[in-house]
Amino acid sequence: MPNPRHELPAARRTAACAAAMVLASTACAQLRIVSYNTGGANRAGMQDVLTAIGTETRSGIARPIDVLSLQEQDAALAVTQSILATLDAAYGTGIYARSTLAGAGDTTQAIIFNTQTVQLIGQNRIGTTSGSGAPRQPMRFRLRPVGYTSAADFYLYSNHYKAGDSDAIRRNVEAQMVRADAAALGPNARIIYSGDFNIYGSNETMWSTLTAPGDGQAFDPLNRVGLWGSNPAFADVHTQSPVVSMNQNYPGQTGGGLDDRFDWQMTTAPVLSGRGFAYIPGTYHALGNSGHSYNANLSVAAPSWLQPYFPGVTPADITGLLQTLERVSDHLPVVADYQLPARMNVVVTTPAPRVIRGTPLSLDVSITNSALVSIPIGADLLSFTVQAAGGLAAPPISGVAAAASAPVRVQSPIDTQASGPRSGSVTVTTDSPGAPVTQVVSSEIHVEVAEHARASFSAEAATTSLEVDFGAVTLGSAAPEAPVSIFNVASPGLLTAALDLDEVLTAPDTPAITATLTPFQALEPGGQHVFLVSISTAVPGEFTEVLSLRFSDEDIPGASDNPAPLLLTIRGRIQTACASDWNLDGTVTPTDVAAFINDWLASLQQGTTAGDFDGNSAIEPADVATFVSTWLSELAGSC
């Protein structure tokens, strides 16, 4: 059932993006800017028109008005204040504010703006009024998107040029005033020229003045240059009048049907550049004009022609909107969307403070285009450059990041081919117009590049094997022990990693031999770790144990196991009271001589110490002579 007031239903007016507008931190996307000659009053149904502008979807976005440029306002701005109250009723008190400066003339221009998305930085009257020039002073407003610096400022001119076929000269005088003022803003000024231009075609001198090359040159975002008045070829851009009959809905309403392009938003080149604050192509339109109402009442348009822009809205409600536009004014609002400048947010993940030489290492930099938008086209691309400096220097890396998208990750490599300390910083800059610029985004960063640790039984050189031989020890005597040292041999003049002992393996596992060695960590370069080995004298026998010690670098990137373990061999002979009881059976017999001779020959051939009877660490005939002499003595019972 059609809404009896022919308005868009409130539930649809406050769709997701429109509702989110009341929270500054959830601004949906770009800025929606509207130019509207309201015909000198705030008439019944105006709220339906203003909220329909916020409900209409263009380029995938629907959002309430951010800046409303108004013409035919009274000097006291009472009509402007009344329209502001209408927006308050739709979206909540305090969301919108208005300009406070009125220009000279029979009426004035003003703006209303959303305070949560736009700041009014300045407002100025331009030139003077006269009977041969501007009938109403042009107004210039300086605006800034919330959350941005002055680099993102843009200017909006609001004009109401003299109407009439015979007043082209006066329109040109006003255009000359505007161009002179705009030129003073500089070549890169981002300007929107809005208002009721009352122009019939691009053959007018006024058009030539506005579009002449130079600072402040105006461009039609649609590039639809020609003779617009009473020309069906331009029916889709006509803005006056939505009704055929004069005074059809209120005194002074202009009739004639849609056949003139009087209402405009023209821009300077920077606004058409696609960078920074810029026009979003495909969004410029006159509300309700489908191009099918040429020289007719607006509501003759079939709702289906506008349905794509009002998803979920019934045909009856669309027809109601067109009828409301007919009642409210003799101009259609001109609506266009503009992207926000990019914003930059940077997170630097600090690299590992210490790595092994040759380990791949980089600064991990995450760059986000943090413009508060819901889809990427709502903001400019963020162009950035990452530059590492000092001891972390690397070639610059450039890239782009879209808004409403995942962060872009950049990895700036750090040279680890030589050991030593590295200190430096990383800088991320952007040249995206209007973007708040972040310069140094990380303080000094320090990295140490170390050589591999070197485990050794010697402090001076890499000694990977060691033998501890307790020799012959009398059964039941005090258990002997010996200290053993493990060193982390430092690389001369270079940073060296600390040393970890990861595992102690025994082969075979001999209970008679013990070592007070367990895994340890972080033995500093040049450091020494001392432990004890000992042998039990409780049981006679020949005992040998080999400890395999497995090491690695400290737990830092690039750490690796040492190529070979350290091997510690521990030996000992626990013998009875008779030294010549070589087979340890408790008696001295000829078999002991045979056993010793076998061991002595094996030692002579293999370089072991088993046959070193006299304890001088040499395998020689004297060992045999000494053994035989001892055996003869002990055989006689001297032991």
Coordinates of N, CA and C in Angstrom, one line a residue, residues 89-190:
A89 N 15.3 16.6 12.4 CA 14.2 15.7 12.6 C 14.4 14.3 12.0
A90 N 15.1 14.3 10.8 CA 15.4 13.0 10.1 C 16.5 12.2 10.8
Y91 N 17.6 12.9 11.2 CA 18.8 12.2 11.6 C 19.2 12.5 13.1
G92 N 18.6 13.4 13.7 CA 19.0 13.6 15.1 C 19.6 15.0 15.3
T93 N 19.2 15.6 16.4 CA 19.7 17.0 16.7 C 21.2 17.0 16.9
G94 N 21.8 18.1 16.4 CA 23.2 18.3 16.6 C 24.1 17.7 15.5
I95 N 23.5 16.9 14.6 CA 24.3 16.3 13.5 C 24.7 17.4 12.5
Y96 N 23.8 18.3 12.2 CA 24.0 19.3 11.2 C 24.2 20.7 11.7
A97 N 24.9 21.5 11.0 CA 25.0 22.9 11.3 C 24.9 23.7 10.0
R98 N 24.9 25.0 10.1 CA 24.8 25.8 8.9 C 25.8 26.9 8.9
S99 N 26.0 27.5 7.7 CA 26.8 28.8 7.7 C 26.0 29.9 8.3
T100 N 26.8 31.0 8.6 CA 26.1 32.1 9.4 C 26.2 33.4 8.6
L101 N 26.9 33.4 7.5 CA 27.1 34.6 6.8 C 26.2 34.7 5.6
A102 N 25.5 35.8 5.5 CA 24.6 36.1 4.3 C 25.2 37.1 3.4
G103 N 25.0 36.9 2.1 CA 25.4 37.8 1.1 C 24.4 38.9 0.8
A104 N 24.9 40.0 0.2 CA 24.0 41.0 -0.2 C 23.1 40.6 -1.4
G105 N 22.0 41.3 -1.6 CA 21.1 41.0 -2.8 C 19.7 40.6 -2.4
D106 N 18.9 40.3 -3.4 CA 17.5 40.1 -3.0 C 17.3 38.7 -2.3
T107 N 18.2 37.8 -2.5 CA 18.3 36.6 -1.7 C 19.8 36.2 -1.5
T108 N 20.0 35.2 -0.7 CA 21.4 34.8 -0.5 C 21.6 33.3 -0.7
Q109 N 22.8 32.9 -0.6 CA 23.2 31.5 -0.6 C 23.7 31.1 0.7
A110 N 23.6 29.8 1.1 CA 24.0 29.3 2.4 C 24.4 27.8 2.2
I111 N 25.0 27.3 3.2 CA 25.2 25.8 3.2 C 24.8 25.2 4.6
I112 N 24.4 24.0 4.5 CA 24.2 23.2 5.7 C 25.1 22.0 5.6
F113 N 25.8 21.6 6.7 CA 26.8 20.5 6.6 C 26.7 19.6 7.8
N114 N 27.1 18.4 7.5 CA 27.2 17.4 8.6 C 28.4 17.6 9.4
T115 N 28.3 17.9 10.6 CA 29.5 18.2 11.5 C 30.3 17.0 11.8
Q116 N 29.8 15.8 11.6 CA 30.6 14.7 11.9 C 31.4 14.2 10.7
T117 N 31.2 14.8 9.6 CA 32.0 14.5 8.4 C 32.8 15.7 7.8
V118 N 32.3 16.9 8.1 CA 32.8 18.1 7.4 C 33.0 19.2 8.5
Q119 N 34.0 20.0 8.4 CA 34.2 21.2 9.2 C 34.1 22.4 8.2
L120 N 33.4 23.4 8.7 CA 33.4 24.7 8.0 C 34.6 25.6 8.5
I121 N 35.5 25.8 7.7 CA 36.8 26.5 8.1 C 36.6 28.0 7.8
G122 N 36.0 28.4 6.7 CA 35.8 29.8 6.4 C 34.6 30.0 5.5
Q123 N 34.1 31.3 5.6 CA 33.0 31.7 4.7 C 33.2 33.1 4.3
N124 N 33.0 33.4 3.0 CA 33.3 34.7 2.5 C 32.3 35.2 1.5
R125 N 32.0 36.5 1.5 CA 31.2 37.1 0.4 C 32.2 37.4 -0.7
I126 N 31.8 37.3 -2.0 CA 32.7 37.6 -3.1 C 32.1 38.8 -3.9
G127 N 32.9 39.8 -4.1 CA 32.6 40.9 -5.0 C 31.4 41.7 -4.4
T128 N 30.7 42.4 -5.3 CA 29.6 43.3 -4.9 C 28.4 43.0 -5.8
T129 N 27.2 43.4 -5.4 CA 26.1 43.4 -6.2 C 25.9 44.7 -7.0
S130 N 25.2 44.6 -8.1 CA 24.9 45.8 -8.9 C 23.8 45.5 -9.9
G131 N 23.3 46.6 -10.5 CA 22.2 46.4 -11.5 C 22.8 46.0 -12.8
S132 N 24.1 46.0 -13.0 CA 24.7 45.6 -14.2 C 25.6 44.3 -14.1
G133 N 25.6 43.8 -12.8 CA 26.4 42.6 -12.6 C 25.6 41.6 -11.7
A134 N 26.3 41.1 -10.7 CA 25.6 40.1 -9.9 C 24.5 40.6 -9.1
P135 N 23.3 40.0 -9.2 CA 22.2 40.5 -8.3 C 22.3 40.0 -6.9
R136 N 23.1 38.9 -6.7 CA 23.3 38.4 -5.4 C 24.8 38.0 -5.2
Q137 N 25.3 38.4 -4.1 CA 26.7 38.1 -3.9 C 27.1 36.6 -3.9
P138 N 28.0 36.2 -4.7 CA 28.5 34.8 -4.6 C 29.1 34.6 -3.2
M139 N 28.9 33.4 -2.8 CA 29.5 33.0 -1.5 C 30.5 31.9 -1.7
R140 N 31.6 32.0 -0.9 CA 32.6 31.0 -0.9 C 32.8 30.3 0.5
F141 N 32.8 29.0 0.5 CA 32.9 28.3 1.8 C 34.2 27.4 1.7
R142 N 35.0 27.5 2.7 CA 36.1 26.6 2.8 C 35.8 25.4 3.8
L143 N 35.9 24.2 3.3 CA 35.5 23.0 4.1 C 36.7 22.0 4.2
R144 N 36.6 21.3 5.3 CA 37.6 20.3 5.5 C 37.0 19.0 6.0
P145 N 37.3 17.8 5.4 CA 36.8 16.6 5.9 C 37.3 16.3 7.4
V146 N 36.4 15.9 8.2 CA 36.8 15.6 9.6 C 37.9 14.6 9.7
G147 N 38.9 14.9 10.5 CA 40.0 13.9 10.7 C 41.2 14.2 9.7
Y148 N 41.1 15.3 9.0 CA 42.2 15.6 8.0 C 42.8 16.9 8.3
T149 N 43.9 17.2 7.7 CA 44.5 18.5 7.9 C 44.1 19.5 6.8
S150 N 44.7 20.7 6.8 CA 44.4 21.7 5.8 C 44.7 21.2 4.4
A151 N 45.6 20.2 4.3 CA 46.0 19.7 3.0 C 44.8 19.1 2.2
A152 N 43.7 18.8 3.0 CA 42.5 18.2 2.4 C 41.4 19.2 2.2
D153 N 41.6 20.4 2.4 CA 40.6 21.4 2.3 C 40.1 21.6 0.9
F154 N 38.8 21.9 0.7 CA 38.3 22.2 -0.6 C 37.3 23.4 -0.4
Y155 N 37.1 24.0 -1.5 CA 36.2 25.2 -1.6 C 35.0 25.0 -2.3
L156 N 33.9 25.5 -1.8 CA 32.6 25.4 -2.5 C 32.0 26.8 -2.7
Y157 N 31.9 27.2 -4.0 CA 31.2 28.4 -4.3 C 29.7 28.1 -4.5
S158 N 28.9 29.0 -3.9 CA 27.4 28.9 -4.2 C 27.0 30.2 -4.8
N159 N 26.4 30.0 -6.0 CA 26.0 31.2 -6.8 C 24.5 31.1 -7.2
H160 N 23.9 32.2 -7.4 CA 22.6 32.3 -8.0 C 22.7 33.4 -9.1
Y161 N 23.1 33.0 -10.3 CA 23.3 34.0 -11.4 C 21.9 34.6 -11.8
K162 N 22.1 35.8 -12.4 CA 20.9 36.5 -12.9 C 20.2 35.6 -14.0
A163 N 18.8 35.5 -13.9 CA 18.1 34.7 -14.8 C 17.6 35.6 -16.0
G164 N 17.3 34.9 -17.1 CA 16.7 35.6 -18.2 C 17.6 35.5 -19.5
D165 N 16.9 35.4 -20.6 CA 17.7 35.4 -21.9 C 18.5 36.6 -22.1
S166 N 18.0 37.8 -21.7 CA 18.7 39.1 -21.9 C 19.7 39.4 -20.9
D167 N 20.0 38.5 -19.9 CA 20.9 38.9 -18.8 C 22.2 38.1 -18.9
A168 N 22.6 37.7 -20.1 CA 23.9 36.9 -20.2 C 25.1 37.8 -19.8
I169 N 25.0 39.1 -20.1 CA 26.1 40.0 -19.7 C 26.3 40.0 -18.2
R170 N 25.2 40.1 -17.5 CA 25.3 40.2 -16.0 C 25.8 38.9 -15.5
R171 N 25.4 37.8 -16.1 CA 25.9 36.5 -15.6 C 27.5 36.4 -15.8
N172 N 27.9 37.0 -16.9 CA 29.3 37.0 -17.2 C 30.1 37.9 -16.2
V173 N 29.5 39.0 -15.8 CA 30.2 39.8 -14.8 C 30.4 39.1 -13.5
E174 N 29.3 38.3 -13.1 CA 29.5 37.5 -11.9 C 30.5 36.4 -12.1
A175 N 30.5 35.8 -13.2 CA 31.5 34.7 -13.5 C 32.9 35.3 -13.4
Q176 N 33.1 36.5 -13.9 CA 34.4 37.1 -13.8 C 34.9 37.3 -12.4
M177 N 33.9 37.8 -11.5 CA 34.2 37.9 -10.1 C 34.7 36.6 -9.5
V178 N 33.9 35.6 -9.8 CA 34.2 34.2 -9.2 C 35.6 33.7 -9.7
R179 N 35.8 33.9 -11.0 CA 37.1 33.4 -11.5 C 38.3 34.1 -10.9
A180 N 38.2 35.4 -10.7 CA 39.2 36.2 -10.1 C 39.5 35.8 -8.7
D181 N 38.4 35.5 -8.0 CA 38.6 35.1 -6.6 C 39.2 33.7 -6.5
A182 N 38.7 32.8 -7.4 CA 39.2 31.4 -7.4 C 40.7 31.4 -7.8
A183 N 41.1 32.3 -8.8 CA 42.5 32.3 -9.2 C 43.4 32.6 -8.1
A184 N 43.0 33.4 -7.1 CA 43.8 33.8 -6.0 C 44.0 32.6 -5.0
L185 N 43.2 31.6 -5.2 CA 43.4 30.4 -4.3 C 44.6 29.5 -4.8
G186 N 45.1 29.8 -6.0 CA 46.2 29.0 -6.5 C 45.9 27.9 -7.4
P187 N 46.9 27.4 -8.1 CA 46.7 26.4 -9.2 C 46.1 25.1 -8.7
N188 N 46.3 24.7 -7.5 CA 46.0 23.4 -7.0 C 44.7 23.4 -6.2
A189 N 44.0 24.5 -6.1 CA 42.8 24.5 -5.3 C 41.8 23.6 -5.8
R190 N 41.2 22.9 -4.8 CA 40.1 21.9 -5.1 C 38.8 22.7 -4.9

